[in-house]
Short mmCIF file of C-alpha atoms in Angstrom, two decimals:
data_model
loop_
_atom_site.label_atom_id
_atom_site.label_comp_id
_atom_site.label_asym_id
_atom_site.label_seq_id
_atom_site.Cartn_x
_atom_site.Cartn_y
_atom_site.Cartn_z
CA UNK A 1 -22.09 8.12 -29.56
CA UNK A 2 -24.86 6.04 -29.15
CA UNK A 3 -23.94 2.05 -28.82
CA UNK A 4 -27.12 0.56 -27.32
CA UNK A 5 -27.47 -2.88 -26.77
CA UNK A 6 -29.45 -5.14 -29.21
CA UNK A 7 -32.96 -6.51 -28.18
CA UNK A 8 -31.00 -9.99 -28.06
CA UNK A 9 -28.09 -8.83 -26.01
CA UNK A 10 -30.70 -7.58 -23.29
CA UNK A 11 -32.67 -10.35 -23.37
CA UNK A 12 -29.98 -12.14 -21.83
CA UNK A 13 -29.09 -10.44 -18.58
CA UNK A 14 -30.48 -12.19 -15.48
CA UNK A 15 -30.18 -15.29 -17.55
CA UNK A 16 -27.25 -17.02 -19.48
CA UNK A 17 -25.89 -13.35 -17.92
CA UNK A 18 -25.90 -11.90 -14.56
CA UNK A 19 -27.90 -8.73 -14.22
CA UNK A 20 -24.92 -6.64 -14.84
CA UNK A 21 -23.63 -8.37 -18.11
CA UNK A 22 -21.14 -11.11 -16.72
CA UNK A 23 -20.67 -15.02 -17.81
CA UNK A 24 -22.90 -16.61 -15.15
CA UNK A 25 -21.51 -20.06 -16.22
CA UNK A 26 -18.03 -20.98 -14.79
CA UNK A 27 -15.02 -22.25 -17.25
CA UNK A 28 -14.46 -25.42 -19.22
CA UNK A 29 -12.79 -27.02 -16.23
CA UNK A 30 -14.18 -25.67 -13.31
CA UNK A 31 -11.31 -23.74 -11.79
CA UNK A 32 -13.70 -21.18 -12.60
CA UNK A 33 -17.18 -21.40 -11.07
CA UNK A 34 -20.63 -20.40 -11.88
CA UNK A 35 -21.68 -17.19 -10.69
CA UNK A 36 -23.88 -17.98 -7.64
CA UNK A 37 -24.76 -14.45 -5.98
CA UNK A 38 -25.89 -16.22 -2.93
CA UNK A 39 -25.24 -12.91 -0.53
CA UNK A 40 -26.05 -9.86 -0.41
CA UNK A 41 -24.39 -7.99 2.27
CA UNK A 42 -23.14 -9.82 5.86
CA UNK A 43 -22.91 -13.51 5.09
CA UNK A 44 -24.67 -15.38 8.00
CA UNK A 45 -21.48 -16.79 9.12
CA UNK A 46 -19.62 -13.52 9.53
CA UNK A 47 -19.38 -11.63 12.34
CA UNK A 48 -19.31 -8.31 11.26
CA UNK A 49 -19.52 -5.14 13.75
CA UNK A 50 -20.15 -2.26 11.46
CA UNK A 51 -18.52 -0.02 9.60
CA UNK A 52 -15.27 0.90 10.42
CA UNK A 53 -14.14 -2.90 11.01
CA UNK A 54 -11.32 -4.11 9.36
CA UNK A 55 -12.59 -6.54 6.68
CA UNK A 56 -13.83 -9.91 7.68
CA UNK A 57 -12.97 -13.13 5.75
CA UNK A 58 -15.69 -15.02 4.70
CA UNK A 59 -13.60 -17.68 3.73
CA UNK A 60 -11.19 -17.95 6.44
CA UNK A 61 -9.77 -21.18 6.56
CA UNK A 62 -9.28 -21.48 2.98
CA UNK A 63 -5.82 -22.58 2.23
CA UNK A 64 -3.54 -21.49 -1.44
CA UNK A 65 -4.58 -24.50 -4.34
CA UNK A 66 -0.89 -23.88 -5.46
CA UNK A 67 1.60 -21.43 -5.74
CA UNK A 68 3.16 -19.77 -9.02
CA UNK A 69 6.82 -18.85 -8.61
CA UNK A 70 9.39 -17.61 -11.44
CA UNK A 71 10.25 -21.51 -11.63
CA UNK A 72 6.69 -22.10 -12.77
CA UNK A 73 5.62 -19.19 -14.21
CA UNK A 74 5.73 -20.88 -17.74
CA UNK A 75 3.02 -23.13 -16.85
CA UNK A 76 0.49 -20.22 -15.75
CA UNK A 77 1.95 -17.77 -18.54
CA UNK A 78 -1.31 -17.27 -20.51
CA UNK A 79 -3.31 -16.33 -17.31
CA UNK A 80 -0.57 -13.76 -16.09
CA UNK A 81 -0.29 -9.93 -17.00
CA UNK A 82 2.78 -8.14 -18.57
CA UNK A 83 3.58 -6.94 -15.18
CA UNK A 84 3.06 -10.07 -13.29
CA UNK A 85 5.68 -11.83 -15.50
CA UNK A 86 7.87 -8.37 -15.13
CA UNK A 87 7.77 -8.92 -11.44
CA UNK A 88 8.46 -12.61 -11.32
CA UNK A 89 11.52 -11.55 -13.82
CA UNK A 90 12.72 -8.86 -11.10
CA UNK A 91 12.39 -10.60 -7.84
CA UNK A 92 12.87 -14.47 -8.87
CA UNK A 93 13.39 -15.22 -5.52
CA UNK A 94 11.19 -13.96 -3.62
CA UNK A 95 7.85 -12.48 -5.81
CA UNK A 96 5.06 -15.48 -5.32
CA UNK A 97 1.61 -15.45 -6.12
CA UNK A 98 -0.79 -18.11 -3.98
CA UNK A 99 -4.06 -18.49 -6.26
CA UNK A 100 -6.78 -19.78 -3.90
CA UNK A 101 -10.26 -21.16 -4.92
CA UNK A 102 -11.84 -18.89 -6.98
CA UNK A 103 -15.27 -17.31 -5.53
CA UNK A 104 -18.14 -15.78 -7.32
CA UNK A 105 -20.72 -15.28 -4.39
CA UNK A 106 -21.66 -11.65 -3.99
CA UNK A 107 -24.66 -9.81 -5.73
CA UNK A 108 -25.63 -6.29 -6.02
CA UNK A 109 -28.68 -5.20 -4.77
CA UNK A 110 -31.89 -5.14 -6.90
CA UNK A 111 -32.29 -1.31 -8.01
CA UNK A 112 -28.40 -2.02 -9.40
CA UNK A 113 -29.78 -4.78 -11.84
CA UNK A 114 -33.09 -2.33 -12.50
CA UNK A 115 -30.39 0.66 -13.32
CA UNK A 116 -28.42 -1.51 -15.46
CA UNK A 117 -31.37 -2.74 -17.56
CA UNK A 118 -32.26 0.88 -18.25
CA UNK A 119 -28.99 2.22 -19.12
CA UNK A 120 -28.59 -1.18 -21.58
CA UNK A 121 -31.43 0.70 -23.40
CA UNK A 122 -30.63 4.14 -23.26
CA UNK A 123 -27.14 5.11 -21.54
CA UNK A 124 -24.98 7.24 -24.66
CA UNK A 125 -21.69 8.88 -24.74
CA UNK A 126 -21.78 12.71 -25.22
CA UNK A 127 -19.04 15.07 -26.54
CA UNK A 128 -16.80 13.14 -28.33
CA UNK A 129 -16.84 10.64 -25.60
CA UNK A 130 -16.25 12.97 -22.78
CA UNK A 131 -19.53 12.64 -21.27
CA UNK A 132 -22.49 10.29 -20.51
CA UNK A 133 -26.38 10.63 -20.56
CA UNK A 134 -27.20 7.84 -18.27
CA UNK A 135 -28.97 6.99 -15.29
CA UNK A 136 -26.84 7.03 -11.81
CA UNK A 137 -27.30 3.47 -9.24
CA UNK A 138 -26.28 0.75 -11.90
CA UNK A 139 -23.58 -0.47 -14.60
CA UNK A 140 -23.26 2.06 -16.86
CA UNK A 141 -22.69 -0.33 -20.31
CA UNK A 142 -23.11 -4.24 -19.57
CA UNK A 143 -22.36 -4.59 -23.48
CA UNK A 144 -19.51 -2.39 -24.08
CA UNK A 145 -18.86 -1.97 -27.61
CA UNK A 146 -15.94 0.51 -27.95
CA UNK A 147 -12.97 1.20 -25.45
CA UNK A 148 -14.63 4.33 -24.15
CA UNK A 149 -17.90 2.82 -23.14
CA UNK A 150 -15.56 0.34 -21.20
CA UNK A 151 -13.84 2.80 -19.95
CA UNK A 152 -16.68 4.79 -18.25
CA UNK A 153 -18.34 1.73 -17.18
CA UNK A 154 -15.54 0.32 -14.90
CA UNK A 155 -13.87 3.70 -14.07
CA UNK A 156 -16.02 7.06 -13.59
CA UNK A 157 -19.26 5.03 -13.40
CA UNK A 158 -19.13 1.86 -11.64
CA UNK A 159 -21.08 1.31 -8.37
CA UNK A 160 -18.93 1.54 -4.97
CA UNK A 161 -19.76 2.96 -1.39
CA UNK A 162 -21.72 6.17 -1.94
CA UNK A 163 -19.83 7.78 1.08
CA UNK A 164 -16.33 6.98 2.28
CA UNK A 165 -14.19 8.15 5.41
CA UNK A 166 -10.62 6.76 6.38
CA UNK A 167 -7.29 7.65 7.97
CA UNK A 168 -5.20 5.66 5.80
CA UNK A 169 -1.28 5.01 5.37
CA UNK A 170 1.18 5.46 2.42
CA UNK A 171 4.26 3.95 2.59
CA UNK A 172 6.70 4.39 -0.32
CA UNK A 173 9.22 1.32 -0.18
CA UNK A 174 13.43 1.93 -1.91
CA UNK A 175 14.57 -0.58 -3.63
CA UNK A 176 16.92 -1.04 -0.31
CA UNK A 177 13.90 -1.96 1.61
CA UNK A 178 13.49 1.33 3.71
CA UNK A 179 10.56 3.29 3.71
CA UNK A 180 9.16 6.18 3.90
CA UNK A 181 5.69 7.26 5.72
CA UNK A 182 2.77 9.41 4.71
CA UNK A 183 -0.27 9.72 5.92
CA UNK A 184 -3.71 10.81 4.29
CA UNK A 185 -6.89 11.70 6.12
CA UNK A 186 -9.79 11.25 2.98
CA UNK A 187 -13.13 11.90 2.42
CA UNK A 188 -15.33 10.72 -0.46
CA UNK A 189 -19.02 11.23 -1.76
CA UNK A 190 -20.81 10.55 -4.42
CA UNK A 191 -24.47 11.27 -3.45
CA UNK A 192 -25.92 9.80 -6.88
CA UNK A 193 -25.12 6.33 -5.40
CA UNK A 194 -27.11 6.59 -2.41
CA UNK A 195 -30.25 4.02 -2.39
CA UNK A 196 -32.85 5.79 -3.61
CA UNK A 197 -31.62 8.84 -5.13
CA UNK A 198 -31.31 6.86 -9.08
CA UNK A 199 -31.38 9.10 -11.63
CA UNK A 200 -30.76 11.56 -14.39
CA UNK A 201 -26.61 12.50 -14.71
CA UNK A 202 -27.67 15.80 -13.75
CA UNK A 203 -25.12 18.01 -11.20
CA UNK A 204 -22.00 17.40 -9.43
CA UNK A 205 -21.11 13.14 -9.26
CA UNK A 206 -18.70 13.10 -6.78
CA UNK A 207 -16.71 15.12 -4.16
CA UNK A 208 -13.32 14.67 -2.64
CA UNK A 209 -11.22 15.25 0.17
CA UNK A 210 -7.21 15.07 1.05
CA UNK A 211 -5.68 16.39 3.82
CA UNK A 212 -1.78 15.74 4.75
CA UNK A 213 -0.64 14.48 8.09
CA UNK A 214 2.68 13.15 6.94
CA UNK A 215 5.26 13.91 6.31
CA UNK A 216 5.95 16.49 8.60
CA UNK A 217 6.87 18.65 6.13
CA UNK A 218 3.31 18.69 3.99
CA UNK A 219 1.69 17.93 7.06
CA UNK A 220 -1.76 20.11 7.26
CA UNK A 221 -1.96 20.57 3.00
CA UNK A 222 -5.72 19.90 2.03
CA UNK A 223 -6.55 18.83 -1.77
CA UNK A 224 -10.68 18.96 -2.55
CA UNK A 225 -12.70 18.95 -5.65
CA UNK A 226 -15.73 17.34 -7.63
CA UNK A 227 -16.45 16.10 -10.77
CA UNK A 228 -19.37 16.19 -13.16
CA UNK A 229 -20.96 13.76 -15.62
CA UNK A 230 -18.97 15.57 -18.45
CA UNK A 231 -15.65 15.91 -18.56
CA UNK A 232 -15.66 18.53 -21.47
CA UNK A 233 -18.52 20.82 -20.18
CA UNK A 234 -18.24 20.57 -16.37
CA UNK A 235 -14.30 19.90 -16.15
CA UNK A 236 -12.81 18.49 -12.73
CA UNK A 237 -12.77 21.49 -10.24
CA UNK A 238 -9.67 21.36 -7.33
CA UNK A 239 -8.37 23.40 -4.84
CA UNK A 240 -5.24 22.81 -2.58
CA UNK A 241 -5.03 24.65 0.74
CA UNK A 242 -1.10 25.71 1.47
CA UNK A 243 -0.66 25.66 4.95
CA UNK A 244 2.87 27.50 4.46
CA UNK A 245 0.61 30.68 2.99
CA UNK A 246 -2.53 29.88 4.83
CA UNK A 247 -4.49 30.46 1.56
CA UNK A 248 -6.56 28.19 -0.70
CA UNK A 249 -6.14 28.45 -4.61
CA UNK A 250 -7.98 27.00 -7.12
CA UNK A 251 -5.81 24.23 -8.73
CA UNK A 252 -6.35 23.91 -12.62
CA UNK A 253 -6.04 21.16 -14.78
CA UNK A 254 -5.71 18.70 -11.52
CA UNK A 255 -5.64 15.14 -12.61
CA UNK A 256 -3.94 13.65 -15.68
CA UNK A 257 0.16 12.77 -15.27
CA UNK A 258 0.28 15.50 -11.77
CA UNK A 259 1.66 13.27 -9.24
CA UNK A 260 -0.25 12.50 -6.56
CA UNK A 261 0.10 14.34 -3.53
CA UNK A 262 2.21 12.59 -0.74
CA UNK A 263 2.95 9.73 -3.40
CA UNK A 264 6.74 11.64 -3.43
CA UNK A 265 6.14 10.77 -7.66
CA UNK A 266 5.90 7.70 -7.57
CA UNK A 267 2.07 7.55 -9.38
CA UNK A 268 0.06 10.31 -11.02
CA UNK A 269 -3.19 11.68 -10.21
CA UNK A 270 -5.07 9.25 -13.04
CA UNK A 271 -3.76 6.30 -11.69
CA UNK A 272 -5.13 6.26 -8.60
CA UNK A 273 -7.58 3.01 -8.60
CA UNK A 274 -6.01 1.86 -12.00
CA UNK A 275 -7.72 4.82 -13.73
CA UNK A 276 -9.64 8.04 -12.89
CA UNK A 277 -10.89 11.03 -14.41
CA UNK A 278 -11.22 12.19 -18.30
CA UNK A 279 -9.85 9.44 -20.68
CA UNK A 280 -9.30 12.21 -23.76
CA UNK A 281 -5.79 11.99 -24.18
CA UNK A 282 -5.80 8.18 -24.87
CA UNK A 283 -7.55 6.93 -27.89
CA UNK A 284 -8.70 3.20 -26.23
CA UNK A 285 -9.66 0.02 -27.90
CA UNK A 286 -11.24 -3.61 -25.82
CA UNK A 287 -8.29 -5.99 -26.46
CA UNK A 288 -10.95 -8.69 -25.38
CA UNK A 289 -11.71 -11.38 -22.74
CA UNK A 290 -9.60 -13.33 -21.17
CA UNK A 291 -8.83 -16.04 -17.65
CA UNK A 292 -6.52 -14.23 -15.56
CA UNK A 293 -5.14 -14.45 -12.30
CA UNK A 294 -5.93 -11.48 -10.05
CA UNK A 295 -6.07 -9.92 -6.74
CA UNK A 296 -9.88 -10.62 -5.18
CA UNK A 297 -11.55 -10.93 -2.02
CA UNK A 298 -8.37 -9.83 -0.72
CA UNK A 299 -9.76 -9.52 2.84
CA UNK A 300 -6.71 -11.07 4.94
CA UNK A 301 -4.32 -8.18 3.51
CA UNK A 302 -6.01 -5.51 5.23
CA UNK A 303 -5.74 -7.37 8.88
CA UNK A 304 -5.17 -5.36 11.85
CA UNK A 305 -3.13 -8.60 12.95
CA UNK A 306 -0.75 -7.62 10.11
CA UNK A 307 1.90 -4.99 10.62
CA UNK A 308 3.73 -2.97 8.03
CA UNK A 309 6.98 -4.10 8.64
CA UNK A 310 5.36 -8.36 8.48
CA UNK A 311 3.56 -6.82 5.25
CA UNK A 312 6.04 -4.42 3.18
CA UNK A 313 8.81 -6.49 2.13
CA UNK A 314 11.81 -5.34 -0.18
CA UNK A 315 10.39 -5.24 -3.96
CA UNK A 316 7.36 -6.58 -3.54
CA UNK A 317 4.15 -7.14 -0.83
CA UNK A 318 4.72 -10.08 1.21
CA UNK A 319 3.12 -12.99 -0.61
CA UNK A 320 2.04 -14.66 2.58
CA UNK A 321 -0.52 -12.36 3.18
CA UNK A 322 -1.96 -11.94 -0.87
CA UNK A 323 -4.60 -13.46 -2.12
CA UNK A 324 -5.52 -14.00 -6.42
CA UNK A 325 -8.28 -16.58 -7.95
CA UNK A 326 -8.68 -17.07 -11.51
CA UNK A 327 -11.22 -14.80 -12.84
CA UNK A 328 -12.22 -14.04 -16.55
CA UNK A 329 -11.83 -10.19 -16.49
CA UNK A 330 -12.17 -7.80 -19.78
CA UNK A 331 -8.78 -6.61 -21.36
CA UNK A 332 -8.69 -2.10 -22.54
CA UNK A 333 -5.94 -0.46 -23.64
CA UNK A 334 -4.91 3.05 -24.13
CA UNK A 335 -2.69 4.32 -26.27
CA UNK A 336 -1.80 8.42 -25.93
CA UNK A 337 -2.89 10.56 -29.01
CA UNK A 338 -0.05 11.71 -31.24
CA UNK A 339 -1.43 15.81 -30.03
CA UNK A 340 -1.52 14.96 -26.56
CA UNK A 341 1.37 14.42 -23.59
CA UNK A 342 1.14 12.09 -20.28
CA UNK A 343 4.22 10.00 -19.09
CA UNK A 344 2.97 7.19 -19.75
CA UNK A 345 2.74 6.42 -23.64
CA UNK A 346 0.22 2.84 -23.38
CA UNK A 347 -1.74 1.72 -20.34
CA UNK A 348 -3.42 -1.53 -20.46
CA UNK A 349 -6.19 -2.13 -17.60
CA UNK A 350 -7.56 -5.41 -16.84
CA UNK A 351 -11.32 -5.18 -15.79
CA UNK A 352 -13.34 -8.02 -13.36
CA UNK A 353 -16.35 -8.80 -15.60
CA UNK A 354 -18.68 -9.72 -12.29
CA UNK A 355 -18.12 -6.29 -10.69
CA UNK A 356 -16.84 -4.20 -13.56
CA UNK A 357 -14.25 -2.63 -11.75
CA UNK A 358 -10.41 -2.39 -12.90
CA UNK A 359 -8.68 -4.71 -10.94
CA UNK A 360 -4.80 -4.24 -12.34
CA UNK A 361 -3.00 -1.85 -14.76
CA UNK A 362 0.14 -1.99 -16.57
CA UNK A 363 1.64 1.37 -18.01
CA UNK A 364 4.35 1.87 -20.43
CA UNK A 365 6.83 4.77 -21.38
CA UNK A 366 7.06 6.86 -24.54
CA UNK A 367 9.37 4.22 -25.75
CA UNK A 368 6.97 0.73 -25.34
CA UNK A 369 8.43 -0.28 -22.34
CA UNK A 370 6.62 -1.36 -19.29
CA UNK A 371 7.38 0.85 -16.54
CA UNK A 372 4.94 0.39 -13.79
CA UNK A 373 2.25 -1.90 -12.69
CA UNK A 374 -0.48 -1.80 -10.33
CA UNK A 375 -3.17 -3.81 -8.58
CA UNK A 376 -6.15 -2.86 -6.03
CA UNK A 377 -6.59 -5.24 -3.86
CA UNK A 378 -10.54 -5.43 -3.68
CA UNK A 379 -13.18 -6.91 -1.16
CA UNK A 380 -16.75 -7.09 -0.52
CA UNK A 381 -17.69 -4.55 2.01
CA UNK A 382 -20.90 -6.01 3.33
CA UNK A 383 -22.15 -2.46 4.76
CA UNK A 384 -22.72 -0.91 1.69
CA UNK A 385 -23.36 -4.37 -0.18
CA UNK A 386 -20.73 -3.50 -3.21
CA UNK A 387 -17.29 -4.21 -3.90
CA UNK A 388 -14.37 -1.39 -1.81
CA UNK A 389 -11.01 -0.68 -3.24
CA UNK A 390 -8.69 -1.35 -0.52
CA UNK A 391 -4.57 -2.03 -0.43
CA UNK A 392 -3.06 -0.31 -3.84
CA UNK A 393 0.52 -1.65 -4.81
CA UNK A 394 2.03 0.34 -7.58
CA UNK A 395 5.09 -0.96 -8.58
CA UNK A 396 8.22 1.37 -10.51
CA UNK A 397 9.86 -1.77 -12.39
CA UNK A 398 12.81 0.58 -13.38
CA UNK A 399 13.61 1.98 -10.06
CA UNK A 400 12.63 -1.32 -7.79
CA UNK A 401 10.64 0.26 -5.60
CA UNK A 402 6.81 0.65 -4.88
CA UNK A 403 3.78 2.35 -2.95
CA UNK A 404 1.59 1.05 -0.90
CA UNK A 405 -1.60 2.51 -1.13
CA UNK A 406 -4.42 3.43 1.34
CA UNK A 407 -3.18 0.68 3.95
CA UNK A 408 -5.04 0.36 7.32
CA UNK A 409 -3.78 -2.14 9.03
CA UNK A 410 -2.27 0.02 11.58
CA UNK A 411 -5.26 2.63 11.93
CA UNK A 412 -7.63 2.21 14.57
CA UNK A 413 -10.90 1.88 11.73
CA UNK A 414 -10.68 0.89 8.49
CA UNK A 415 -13.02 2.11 5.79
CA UNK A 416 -15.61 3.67 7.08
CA UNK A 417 -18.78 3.52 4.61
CA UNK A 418 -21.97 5.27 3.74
CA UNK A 419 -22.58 6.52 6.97
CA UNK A 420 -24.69 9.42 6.05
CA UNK A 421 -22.31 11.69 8.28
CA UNK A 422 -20.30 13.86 5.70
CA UNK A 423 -22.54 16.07 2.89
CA UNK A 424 -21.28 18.79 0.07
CA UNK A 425 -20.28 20.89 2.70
CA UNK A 426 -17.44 19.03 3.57
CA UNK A 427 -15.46 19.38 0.31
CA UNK A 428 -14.48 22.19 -1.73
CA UNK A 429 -12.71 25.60 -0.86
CA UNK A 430 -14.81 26.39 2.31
CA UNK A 431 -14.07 23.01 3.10
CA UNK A 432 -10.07 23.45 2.68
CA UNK A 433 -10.05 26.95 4.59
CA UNK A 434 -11.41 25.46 7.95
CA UNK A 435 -9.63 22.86 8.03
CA UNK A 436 -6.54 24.69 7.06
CA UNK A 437 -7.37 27.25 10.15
#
C-alpha cells in the first residue's frame, strides 16, 4: 500500500508548507494566522521549572475574542462539529465555548522535519493496512492520500513525549451533577521517540502502564502491555494483575470496544486520545479540510489554582476555564465493516493539521445517531518540545453525563516527561507481579 508523495508535493514542505505538511499561510481573513514556529521549547518569557510543573501559559493575559452560545451558534455553525452543536442543543443554558486568538507558534525540532522528509519518500502501509514500514522520530504521511495513512499518521505514529509518568484523576460526572472518583497511576514509553534513536519500525513501539488506586474497590489492579509496528503480525500484548487472586493473566484481544478500566463504561479502550490501536474493523475515508473551532493550547485548564468542584460542572466542563481558536484541522471518518462488531457504528475524528494529532471525535451508534463526543485538551509541553495530551472530556449525549480524563489539577506534579527514569522493565507481566506484591 504504497502512496508516496509526488516529487512536487515534497518539494513543498519547508516552503508554501511547514516541514510536516501543514498550510503555513493563515486564512482569507486573518482569524487564522500564518504559521510562525518562532519557539522551540521554553518561550523566553515563561518561567518554567521542569518537568512535573503544571503547564505554564504563554499567553496569559489573553482575554476570549467572543463567545459562542446556543443563541449564536447559527452564526459559527460551519466551524462547529456534530457534537459541539449536540452539546449546545443539550445544555442551552449553560454549554459556552470562548474562542480566543488563534496561535500557531510552536515548531518541532529539526530531526522531526529530517524524519518527515524521509518517510514522504518512502514510509508504506503493510498488511492490508495493518502495518507501516517507516522510519520512527517524524510525521509518518505529511500527504495522506487514503483514510488509513491518516489514520496512522495522527494516531499510532505521531510524535509526543517519548516517556511519560503521572498520577492522574478520573472523575465520572451523573447527569445530577455528582461524581464519582478514580484514580490512575500511568506509565508510558515509547523508546523509538527518544532524540537520537530514529529509525527502522523494527521491535516493540511502545509500552504501557495502569495501576488502580480508586475506587477502593479496584484499588491495586495493574493493566500493562506494548505494541508493535504491525498490528496483524505483532498484535497488542496485555496483561491485568487481579489483586483479589494475586495472579497476573495475559489479557487477549485488549483494546477495541473493552471499556476502559476505571472509566465505570463510560469510553472504550480505542477511544482513549480520540483513537488508539488497530483501525481494521473500520473501513476509513478523509472527508477533507476544513476551519474549525477546537480545544488548543489549553494550558489554563490544567491549573493547580483550579479545583474539581470550580472545574466539573453538571453536563459539561466549566467554560470559564476552556480555551478553543480557530484552526484548519483535517476531517476522517470511520465507518465499521459489515463482518466486524464495535459499539460504535461511525466515528468521525477531527485532526490539527500543524501537529497532526486528533484533537476531537464524534462517535455514533449502530443506528446513525451521535452518541458520544470527545475532545483532548492539548498543550505545548516545552520539556520535551512537542505537543502533550492533557484534560480528556468524553461526553455520553444520551445519558447526560461525562468523564473527565487524566485531570491533574489536584495532584502534586503534573505530567512528568521524558525523564529517562522508567525503561522496558517497568511494563509488562514482571512489571504487574511486583507491583501487585
Amino acid at each position: 500500500m504504497a502512496h508516496a508523495a509526488t516529487e512536487a508535493e515534497i518539494a513543498r514542505l519547508g516552503k508554501d508548507l511547514t516541514c510536516v505538511g501543514a498550510e503555513r499561510a493563515g486564512n482569507a481573513d486573518g482569524s487564522i494566522p500564518e504559521w510562525t514556529g518562532k519557539w522551540l521549547g521554553v518561550p523566553d518569557h515563561v518561567d518554567f521549572k521542569g518537568t512535573g510543573q503544571h503547564p505554564v501559559d504563554p499567553y496569559p493575559e489573553e482575554q476570549p475574542l467572543f463567545v459562542i452560545t446556543a443563541d449564536n451558534m447559527g452564526d459559527h455553525e460551519s466551524r462547529l462539529s456534530d457534537g459541539q452543536k449536540a452539546l449546545f442543543a443539550k445544555y442551552p443554558d449553560t454549554f459556552k465555548m470562548p474562542v480566543y486568538p488563534s496561535h500557531r507558534d510552536f515548531r518541532f525540532p529539526d530531526s522531526v522535519c529530517e524524519v518527515t522528509l524521509q518517510n514522504a519518500k518512502h514510509a508504506k502501509l503493510v498488511d492490508e493496512g495493518e502495518g507501516v514500514v517507516a522510519t520512527t522520530g517524524g510525521i509518518l504521511f505529511p500527504f495522506p492520500k487514503t483514510g488509513l495513512e491518516l489514520l496512522w499518521t495522527s494516531s499510532f505514529f505521531t510524535y509526543r513525549p517519548w516517556s511519560e509518568e503521572l498520577t492522574s484523576d478520573n472523575i465520572y460526572v451523573l447527569a445530577d451533577g455528582s461524581k464519582n472518583r478514580g484514580q490512575v497511576r500511568s506509565a508510558n514509553l515509547a523508546l523509538h521517540l527518544k532524540p537520537g534513536n530514529e529509525g527502522a519500525t523494527e521491535g516493540p513501539s511502545a509500552y504501557y502502564l495502569n495501576q488502580t488506586n480508586l475506587p477502593q474497590r479496584d484499588r491495586g489492579e495493574v493493566n500493562t502491555g506494548l505494541e508493535h509496528f504491525n498490528h496483524k503480525t505483532n498484535p497488542r500484548q496485555s496483561w491485568r494483575y487481579d489483586p483479589g487472586t494475586r495472579r497476573v493473566r495475559q489479557s487477549p484481544e485488549y483494546g477495541f470496544d473493552m471499556q476502559f478500566p476505571g472509566s465505570g463504561g463510560s469510553i472504550t479502550v480505542d477511544e482513549v486520545r480520540i483513537f488508539n490501536g488497530s483501525g481494521q474493523r473500520y473501513n476509513w475515508e478523509i472527508v477533507g479540510k476544513q476551519e474549525m473551532y477546537v480545544p488548543y493550547n489549553t494550558y489554563r485548564l490544567h491549573s493547580k489554582a483550579i479545583s474539581y468542584d470550580e472545574l466539573l460542572t453538571p453536563g459539561h466542563a466549566n467554560p470559564e476555564f476552556m480555551r478553543y481558536e480557530l484552526h484548519r484541522v483535517w476531517v476522517l471518518e470511520g465507518t465499521l465493516k459489515d463482518d466486524y462488531r464495535h459499539l460504535y457504528g461511525k466515528r468521525r475524528m477531527y485532526i490539527d493539521e500543524d501537529s497532526w494529532l486528533m484533537l476531537m471525535g464524534d462517535n455514533y451508534d449502530a443506528r446513525g445517531q451521535l452518541w458520544r463526543t470527545s475532545m483532548v485538551n492539548y498543550f505545548y509541553a516545552y520539556e520535551a518540545e512537542t505537543w502533550q495530551a492533557g484534560v480528556g472530556l468524553y461526553h455520553d449525549l444520551f445519558a447526560g453525563s461525562y468523564l473527565a480524563f487524566n485531570l491533574v489539577n489536584e495532584q502534586k506534579s503534573a505530567y512528568t516527561l521524558n525523564s529517562g527514569k522508567i525503561g522496558p522493565g517497568n511494563f509488562g507481566p514482571e512489571a504487574a507481579r511486583r507491583l501487585g506484591l
